[in-house]
mmCIF file of C-alpha atoms in Angstrom:
data_model
loop_
_atom_site.group_PDB
_atom_site.id
_atom_site.type_symbol
_atom_site.label_atom_id
_atom_site.label_comp_id
_atom_site.label_asym_id
_atom_site.label_seq_id
_atom_site.Cartn_x
_atom_site.Cartn_y
_atom_site.Cartn_z
ATOM 1 C CA MET A 1 -20.058 -24.959 28.733
ATOM 2 C CA LYS A 2 -21.901 -25.840 25.553
ATOM 3 C CA GLN A 3 -20.734 -22.620 23.886
ATOM 4 C CA LEU A 4 -17.126 -23.258 24.980
ATOM 5 C CA LEU A 5 -17.294 -26.791 23.561
ATOM 6 C CA ILE A 6 -18.580 -25.470 20.243
ATOM 7 C CA LEU A 7 -15.744 -22.919 20.153
ATOM 8 C CA ALA A 8 -13.156 -25.579 20.955
ATOM 9 C CA MET A 9 -14.452 -27.818 18.179
ATOM 10 C CA MET A 10 -14.408 -24.879 15.748
ATOM 11 C CA PHE A 11 -10.740 -24.144 16.448
ATOM 12 C CA VAL A 12 -9.690 -27.791 16.209
ATOM 13 C CA SER A 13 -11.381 -27.852 12.794
ATOM 14 C CA MET A 14 -9.578 -24.663 11.804
ATOM 15 C CA ILE A 15 -6.164 -26.004 12.745
ATOM 16 C CA ALA A 16 -6.693 -29.163 10.720
ATOM 17 C CA SER A 17 -8.164 -27.584 7.622
ATOM 18 C CA ALA A 18 -5.426 -25.472 6.002
ATOM 19 C CA GLN A 19 -3.808 -26.965 2.916
ATOM 20 C CA LYS A 20 -0.298 -26.302 1.607
ATOM 21 C CA PRO A 21 -0.556 -23.120 -0.477
ATOM 22 C CA ILE A 22 0.106 -22.605 -4.155
ATOM 23 C CA GLU A 23 2.691 -19.819 -4.610
ATOM 24 C CA LEU A 24 2.485 -17.734 -7.777
ATOM 25 C CA ASN A 25 4.082 -14.576 -9.135
ATOM 26 C CA ILE A 26 1.431 -11.974 -9.922
ATOM 27 C CA TRP A 27 3.441 -10.572 -12.831
ATOM 28 C CA PRO A 28 5.348 -13.505 -14.437
ATOM 29 C CA ASP A 29 6.247 -11.322 -17.428
ATOM 30 C CA GLY A 30 7.080 -8.245 -15.376
ATOM 31 C CA PRO A 31 4.843 -5.663 -13.671
ATOM 32 C CA ARG A 32 2.843 -3.012 -15.460
ATOM 33 C CA THR A 33 4.529 -0.290 -13.395
ATOM 34 C CA SER A 34 7.967 -0.633 -11.798
ATOM 35 C CA ASN A 35 8.510 0.655 -8.255
ATOM 36 C CA GLY A 36 12.263 0.817 -8.850
ATOM 37 C CA ASP A 37 13.070 -2.228 -6.719
ATOM 38 C CA PRO A 38 13.487 -5.409 -8.815
ATOM 39 C CA LYS A 39 13.785 -7.506 -5.631
ATOM 40 C CA ASP A 40 10.315 -6.448 -4.471
ATOM 41 C CA MET A 41 8.185 -8.997 -6.308
ATOM 42 C CA ALA A 42 4.405 -9.252 -6.128
ATOM 43 C CA LYS A 43 3.166 -12.740 -5.219
ATOM 44 C CA VAL A 44 0.125 -14.636 -4.026
ATOM 45 C CA TRP A 45 -0.213 -17.693 -1.853
ATOM 46 C CA VAL A 46 -3.410 -19.598 -2.631
ATOM 47 C CA TYR A 47 -4.885 -21.715 0.181
ATOM 48 C CA LEU A 48 -7.643 -23.932 -1.173
ATOM 49 C CA PRO A 49 -10.142 -25.805 1.012
ATOM 50 C CA ASP A 50 -10.859 -29.467 0.448
ATOM 51 C CA ALA A 51 -12.615 -29.671 -2.925
ATOM 52 C CA LYS A 52 -15.525 -31.571 -1.377
ATOM 53 C CA LYS A 53 -16.037 -28.747 1.122
ATOM 54 C CA ALA A 54 -15.487 -25.808 -1.233
ATOM 55 C CA THR A 55 -18.348 -23.309 -1.296
ATOM 56 C CA GLY A 56 -16.985 -21.420 -4.293
ATOM 57 C CA ARG A 57 -16.249 -18.339 -2.207
ATOM 58 C CA ALA A 58 -12.781 -16.761 -2.142
ATOM 59 C CA VAL A 59 -11.152 -14.042 -0.052
ATOM 60 C CA VAL A 60 -8.150 -12.086 -1.348
ATOM 61 C CA CYS A 61 -6.164 -10.712 1.597
ATOM 62 C CA CYS A 62 -3.968 -7.588 1.737
ATOM 63 C CA PRO A 63 -1.860 -7.470 4.925
ATOM 64 C CA GLY A 64 -0.982 -4.106 6.444
ATOM 65 C CA GLY A 65 2.299 -2.366 7.154
ATOM 66 C CA GLY A 66 1.956 1.337 6.448
ATOM 67 C CA TYR A 67 2.934 0.902 2.779
ATOM 68 C CA THR A 68 6.518 0.195 3.926
ATOM 69 C CA HIS A 69 6.366 -3.514 4.800
ATOM 70 C CA LEU A 70 3.799 -6.302 5.217
ATOM 71 C CA ALA A 71 2.598 -8.147 8.329
ATOM 72 C CA MET A 72 2.325 -11.378 6.366
ATOM 73 C CA GLN A 73 1.623 -13.772 9.237
ATOM 74 C CA HIS A 74 -1.036 -12.520 11.678
ATOM 75 C CA GLU A 75 -2.656 -10.350 8.985
ATOM 76 C CA GLY A 76 -2.145 -12.904 6.233
ATOM 77 C CA HIS A 77 -1.161 -16.568 6.270
ATOM 78 C CA ASP A 78 -2.450 -17.263 9.792
ATOM 79 C CA TRP A 79 -6.028 -16.640 8.602
ATOM 80 C CA ALA A 80 -5.986 -19.487 6.075
ATOM 81 C CA SER A 81 -7.341 -22.143 8.447
ATOM 82 C CA PHE A 82 -10.227 -19.920 9.529
ATOM 83 C CA PHE A 83 -11.454 -19.514 5.965
ATOM 84 C CA ASN A 84 -10.571 -22.977 4.649
ATOM 85 C CA SER A 85 -12.506 -24.568 7.511
ATOM 86 C CA GLN A 86 -15.599 -22.856 6.087
ATOM 87 C CA GLY A 87 -14.912 -24.043 2.546
ATOM 88 C CA ILE A 88 -13.589 -20.632 1.491
ATOM 89 C CA ALA A 89 -10.456 -20.233 -0.644
ATOM 90 C CA PHE A 90 -7.984 -17.795 0.892
ATOM 91 C CA ILE A 91 -5.410 -15.892 -1.149
ATOM 92 C CA VAL A 92 -2.664 -13.869 0.557
ATOM 93 C CA VAL A 93 -1.213 -11.033 -1.514
ATOM 94 C CA LYS A 94 2.336 -9.776 -1.196
ATOM 95 C CA TYR A 95 1.852 -6.470 -2.948
ATOM 96 C CA ARG A 96 4.793 -4.224 -3.727
ATOM 97 C CA MET A 97 5.622 -1.044 -1.854
ATOM 98 C CA PRO A 98 5.013 2.256 -3.694
ATOM 99 C CA HIS A 99 8.481 3.853 -3.438
ATOM 100 C CA GLY A 100 7.058 6.990 -5.033
ATOM 101 C CA HIS A 101 4.738 5.171 -7.452
ATOM 102 C CA CYS A 102 1.315 5.285 -5.804
ATOM 103 C CA THR A 103 -0.407 3.092 -8.392
ATOM 104 C CA VAL A 104 1.791 0.047 -7.700
ATOM 105 C CA PRO A 105 -0.073 -1.534 -4.719
ATOM 106 C CA ARG A 106 -3.446 -1.095 -6.440
ATOM 107 C CA GLU A 107 -2.143 -2.634 -9.674
ATOM 108 C CA ASP A 108 -0.902 -5.670 -7.733
ATOM 109 C CA ALA A 109 -4.163 -6.094 -5.827
ATOM 110 C CA ASP A 110 -6.248 -5.711 -8.990
ATOM 111 C CA GLU A 111 -4.126 -8.278 -10.802
ATOM 112 C CA ALA A 112 -4.463 -10.682 -7.856
ATOM 113 C CA MET A 113 -8.243 -10.417 -8.167
ATOM 114 C CA ARG A 114 -8.016 -11.096 -11.901
ATOM 115 C CA LEU A 115 -5.689 -14.042 -11.273
ATOM 116 C CA VAL A 116 -8.210 -15.642 -8.924
ATOM 117 C CA ARG A 117 -10.995 -15.312 -11.474
ATOM 118 C CA ALA A 118 -8.764 -16.586 -14.288
ATOM 119 C CA ASN A 119 -8.204 -19.771 -12.271
ATOM 120 C CA ALA A 120 -11.731 -19.981 -10.882
ATOM 121 C CA LYS A 121 -12.655 -23.245 -12.583
ATOM 122 C CA GLU A 122 -9.473 -25.047 -11.584
ATOM 123 C CA TRP A 123 -9.643 -23.757 -8.005
ATOM 124 C CA HIS A 124 -13.411 -24.450 -7.594
ATOM 125 C CA ILE A 125 -14.160 -20.742 -7.122
ATOM 126 C CA ASN A 126 -17.293 -18.867 -8.123
ATOM 127 C CA PRO A 127 -16.026 -15.768 -10.001
ATOM 128 C CA ASN A 128 -19.060 -13.873 -8.697
ATOM 129 C CA ASP A 129 -18.136 -14.525 -5.051
ATOM 130 C CA VAL A 130 -14.624 -13.119 -4.679
ATOM 131 C CA GLY A 131 -14.067 -10.693 -1.807
ATOM 132 C CA ILE A 132 -11.236 -8.377 -0.798
ATOM 133 C CA MET A 133 -9.860 -8.204 2.746
ATOM 134 C CA GLY A 134 -7.320 -5.850 4.291
ATOM 135 C CA PHE A 135 -5.708 -4.639 7.500
ATOM 136 C CA SER A 136 -4.606 -1.075 8.307
ATOM 137 C CA ALA A 137 -2.823 0.223 5.165
ATOM 138 C CA GLY A 138 -3.858 -3.062 3.560
ATOM 139 C CA GLY A 139 -7.373 -2.035 4.538
ATOM 140 C CA HIS A 140 -6.847 1.149 2.584
ATOM 141 C CA LEU A 141 -5.750 -0.908 -0.399
ATOM 142 C CA ALA A 142 -8.716 -3.283 0.024
ATOM 143 C CA SER A 143 -11.178 -0.399 0.289
ATOM 144 C CA THR A 144 -9.599 1.169 -2.817
ATOM 145 C CA VAL A 145 -10.303 -2.042 -4.710
ATOM 146 C CA ALA A 146 -13.807 -2.266 -3.219
ATOM 147 C CA THR A 147 -14.758 1.290 -4.165
ATOM 148 C CA GLN A 148 -12.840 1.872 -7.384
ATOM 149 C CA SER A 149 -11.852 -1.349 -9.178
ATOM 150 C CA ILE A 150 -13.989 -2.584 -12.059
ATOM 151 C CA GLY A 151 -14.426 -5.627 -14.276
ATOM 152 C CA GLU A 152 -12.482 -8.747 -13.307
ATOM 153 C CA ALA A 153 -10.737 -6.803 -10.511
ATOM 154 C CA ALA A 154 -13.969 -5.776 -8.756
ATOM 155 C CA ALA A 155 -14.805 -7.210 -5.337
ATOM 156 C CA ASN A 156 -18.094 -8.892 -4.469
ATOM 157 C CA PHE A 157 -17.672 -8.123 -0.758
ATOM 158 C CA GLN A 158 -15.111 -6.483 1.520
ATOM 159 C CA ILE A 159 -13.654 -7.267 4.957
ATOM 160 C CA LEU A 160 -11.736 -4.437 6.614
ATOM 161 C CA PHE A 161 -9.776 -4.505 9.871
ATOM 162 C CA TYR A 162 -8.817 -1.185 11.486
ATOM 163 C CA PRO A 163 -8.479 0.286 7.971
ATOM 164 C CA VAL A 164 -6.891 3.494 6.812
ATOM 165 C CA ILE A 165 -9.684 4.968 4.676
ATOM 166 C CA SER A 166 -9.068 8.680 4.292
ATOM 167 C CA MET A 167 -6.014 10.562 3.101
ATOM 168 C CA GLU A 168 -7.171 13.787 4.789
ATOM 169 C CA GLN A 169 -4.757 15.336 7.283
ATOM 170 C CA GLY A 170 -5.901 14.783 10.868
ATOM 171 C CA ILE A 171 -7.879 11.685 9.949
ATOM 172 C CA THR A 172 -5.492 9.521 7.962
ATOM 173 C CA HIS A 173 -2.496 7.579 9.209
ATOM 174 C CA LYS A 174 0.295 9.988 8.318
ATOM 175 C CA GLY A 175 2.896 7.319 7.581
ATOM 176 C CA SER A 176 0.607 5.461 5.186
ATOM 177 C CA ARG A 177 -0.336 8.687 3.414
ATOM 178 C CA ASP A 178 3.273 9.875 3.088
ATOM 179 C CA ASN A 179 4.511 6.487 1.886
ATOM 180 C CA LEU A 180 1.728 6.163 -0.680
ATOM 181 C CA LEU A 181 1.261 9.735 -1.929
ATOM 182 C CA GLY A 182 4.428 11.566 -0.875
ATOM 183 C CA ASN A 183 4.852 14.444 1.550
ATOM 184 C CA ASN A 184 2.999 17.107 -0.435
ATOM 185 C CA PRO A 185 0.442 15.439 -2.710
ATOM 186 C CA LYS A 186 -1.843 17.493 -4.907
ATOM 187 C CA ARG A 187 -5.472 17.865 -3.890
ATOM 188 C CA LYS A 188 -6.692 15.740 -6.798
ATOM 189 C CA LEU A 189 -4.462 12.832 -5.718
ATOM 190 C CA VAL A 190 -5.611 13.096 -2.106
ATOM 191 C CA ASN A 191 -9.243 12.969 -3.229
ATOM 192 C CA GLN A 192 -8.526 9.961 -5.436
ATOM 193 C CA TYR A 193 -7.346 7.942 -2.435
ATOM 194 C CA CYS A 194 -9.964 9.158 0.069
ATOM 195 C CA ASN A 195 -12.060 6.041 -0.331
ATOM 196 C CA GLU A 196 -15.064 7.314 1.593
ATOM 197 C CA GLN A 197 -15.553 9.703 -1.343
ATOM 198 C CA HIS A 198 -15.926 6.858 -3.854
ATOM 199 C CA ILE A 199 -18.751 4.875 -2.281
ATOM 200 C CA ASN A 200 -21.940 4.457 -4.299
ATOM 201 C CA ARG A 201 -24.917 2.124 -4.360
ATOM 202 C CA HIS A 202 -22.855 -0.465 -6.270
ATOM 203 C CA THR A 203 -20.147 -0.680 -3.585
ATOM 204 C CA PRO A 204 -20.006 -4.248 -2.215
ATOM 205 C CA ARG A 205 -21.275 -5.191 1.233
ATOM 206 C CA ALA A 206 -18.795 -4.743 4.075
ATOM 207 C CA PHE A 207 -17.616 -6.163 7.396
ATOM 208 C CA ILE A 208 -15.555 -3.669 9.407
ATOM 209 C CA ALA A 209 -13.765 -4.449 12.688
ATOM 210 C CA LEU A 210 -11.586 -2.278 14.915
ATOM 211 C CA ALA A 211 -10.825 -1.411 18.533
ATOM 212 C CA HIS A 212 -12.084 1.737 20.244
ATOM 213 C CA ASP A 213 -8.623 2.440 21.644
ATOM 214 C CA ASP A 214 -6.823 2.375 18.281
ATOM 215 C CA HIS A 215 -4.509 5.394 18.446
ATOM 216 C CA ALA A 216 -2.524 4.504 15.313
ATOM 217 C CA VAL A 217 -5.367 4.576 12.779
ATOM 218 C CA LEU A 218 -8.151 6.670 14.234
ATOM 219 C CA PRO A 219 -11.597 4.988 14.370
ATOM 220 C CA ILE A 220 -13.055 8.000 12.531
ATOM 221 C CA ASN A 221 -11.705 6.386 9.344
ATOM 222 C CA SER A 222 -14.046 3.432 9.765
ATOM 223 C CA LEU A 223 -16.920 5.547 11.094
ATOM 224 C CA ASN A 224 -16.899 7.888 8.107
ATOM 225 C CA TYR A 225 -16.698 4.922 5.741
ATOM 226 C CA TYR A 226 -19.576 3.216 7.542
ATOM 227 C CA GLU A 227 -21.692 6.371 7.363
ATOM 228 C CA GLU A 228 -21.199 6.673 3.613
ATOM 229 C CA LEU A 229 -21.965 2.975 3.120
ATOM 230 C CA CYS A 230 -25.200 3.455 5.059
ATOM 231 C CA ASN A 231 -26.050 6.605 3.097
ATOM 232 C CA ASN A 232 -25.752 4.537 -0.080
ATOM 233 C CA LYS A 233 -27.756 1.630 1.396
ATOM 234 C CA VAL A 234 -24.813 -0.782 1.223
ATOM 235 C CA PRO A 235 -25.274 -3.694 3.680
ATOM 236 C CA THR A 236 -22.611 -3.226 6.345
ATOM 237 C CA SER A 237 -21.660 -4.807 9.665
ATOM 238 C CA LEU A 238 -19.537 -2.579 11.934
ATOM 239 C CA HIS A 239 -17.838 -4.005 15.040
ATOM 240 C CA ILE A 240 -16.009 -1.714 17.469
ATOM 241 C CA TYR A 241 -14.423 -3.647 20.332
ATOM 242 C CA PRO A 242 -13.671 -1.885 23.645
ATOM 243 C CA ALA A 243 -9.923 -2.603 23.695
ATOM 244 C CA GLY A 244 -7.172 -4.098 21.602
ATOM 245 C CA GLY A 245 -5.376 -1.174 20.023
ATOM 246 C CA HIS A 246 -4.044 -1.508 16.507
ATOM 247 C CA GLY A 247 -2.714 -4.436 14.523
ATOM 248 C CA PHE A 248 -4.254 -7.354 16.402
ATOM 249 C CA GLY A 249 -5.051 -9.421 13.310
ATOM 250 C CA ILE A 250 -5.868 -12.995 14.287
ATOM 251 C CA ARG A 251 -3.679 -12.973 17.415
ATOM 252 C CA GLN A 252 -5.278 -14.744 20.363
ATOM 253 C CA SER A 253 -3.970 -11.973 22.641
ATOM 254 C CA PHE A 254 -6.668 -9.675 21.251
ATOM 255 C CA PRO A 255 -9.233 -9.466 24.107
ATOM 256 C CA SER A 256 -12.207 -9.983 21.755
ATOM 257 C CA HIS A 257 -10.511 -12.639 19.600
ATOM 258 C CA LEU A 258 -13.260 -15.266 19.925
ATOM 259 C CA GLU A 259 -16.070 -12.753 19.477
ATOM 260 C CA LEU A 260 -14.399 -11.403 16.344
ATOM 261 C CA LEU A 261 -14.104 -14.825 14.727
ATOM 262 C CA ILE A 262 -17.663 -15.780 15.627
ATOM 263 C CA GLU A 263 -19.074 -12.502 14.301
ATOM 264 C CA LEU A 264 -17.057 -12.694 11.091
ATOM 265 C CA LYS A 265 -18.153 -16.290 10.553
ATOM 266 C CA THR A 266 -21.786 -15.319 11.180
ATOM 267 C CA TRP A 267 -21.492 -12.461 8.693
ATOM 268 C CA LEU A 268 -19.957 -14.717 6.037
ATOM 269 C CA GLN A 269 -22.886 -17.122 6.451
ATOM 270 C CA SER A 270 -25.434 -14.313 6.082
ATOM 271 C CA PHE A 271 -25.179 -13.993 2.285
#
């Protein structure tokens, strides 16, 4: 009963803690690379915790959608209360779809990271405590940032949910690979976006969560990533839940919903 009461109090706090977001265009003067669709604009929504409660930490979130669309609610906006209740700023990224230009999502995510750091003082954010978070194909984008971005775009930690990691046939999610790289990408391009190949001892610490019965994005993606993180002595917390399939996000219908939130909160408090 005591544990249930604590959980109930935590969720009441979460519901009450989200502020109205600040909406900003990532590229007010136009994007670095066009994807051919002028209506597809890159944006961020910035959810800031109460200034008195702010810890200085920020999480930049990349929803999933197979690089064709974005699940903006349960893999984006709906997480704001969870993070704000812990004094963490939460930034949801609407990155553009590739449409044959594979660099576009990464450019948007990198610029979102830079935007957060450029406004760090105003938003009460520590520029050395900005993490990247992603789901499914958004997890691929987040892990690309975590393993390959540098300077003001680099992540200090990463949170990945049922992520696409590899672009190798038989392991990757075919739709995400085809939409990002095309139907017949060259070997060099495939290697560039196989993020397990880019892990080193400087890769930021990671929290990875997925369901054992995920048949859309095979768990081997996360397992291979976890193995390489361990091989490079990167602190990592891997959580494989017995059921839930793919795309559960923060939905309460996910069988391990409460456990997931508790374990993520515990991990965030561990560093």
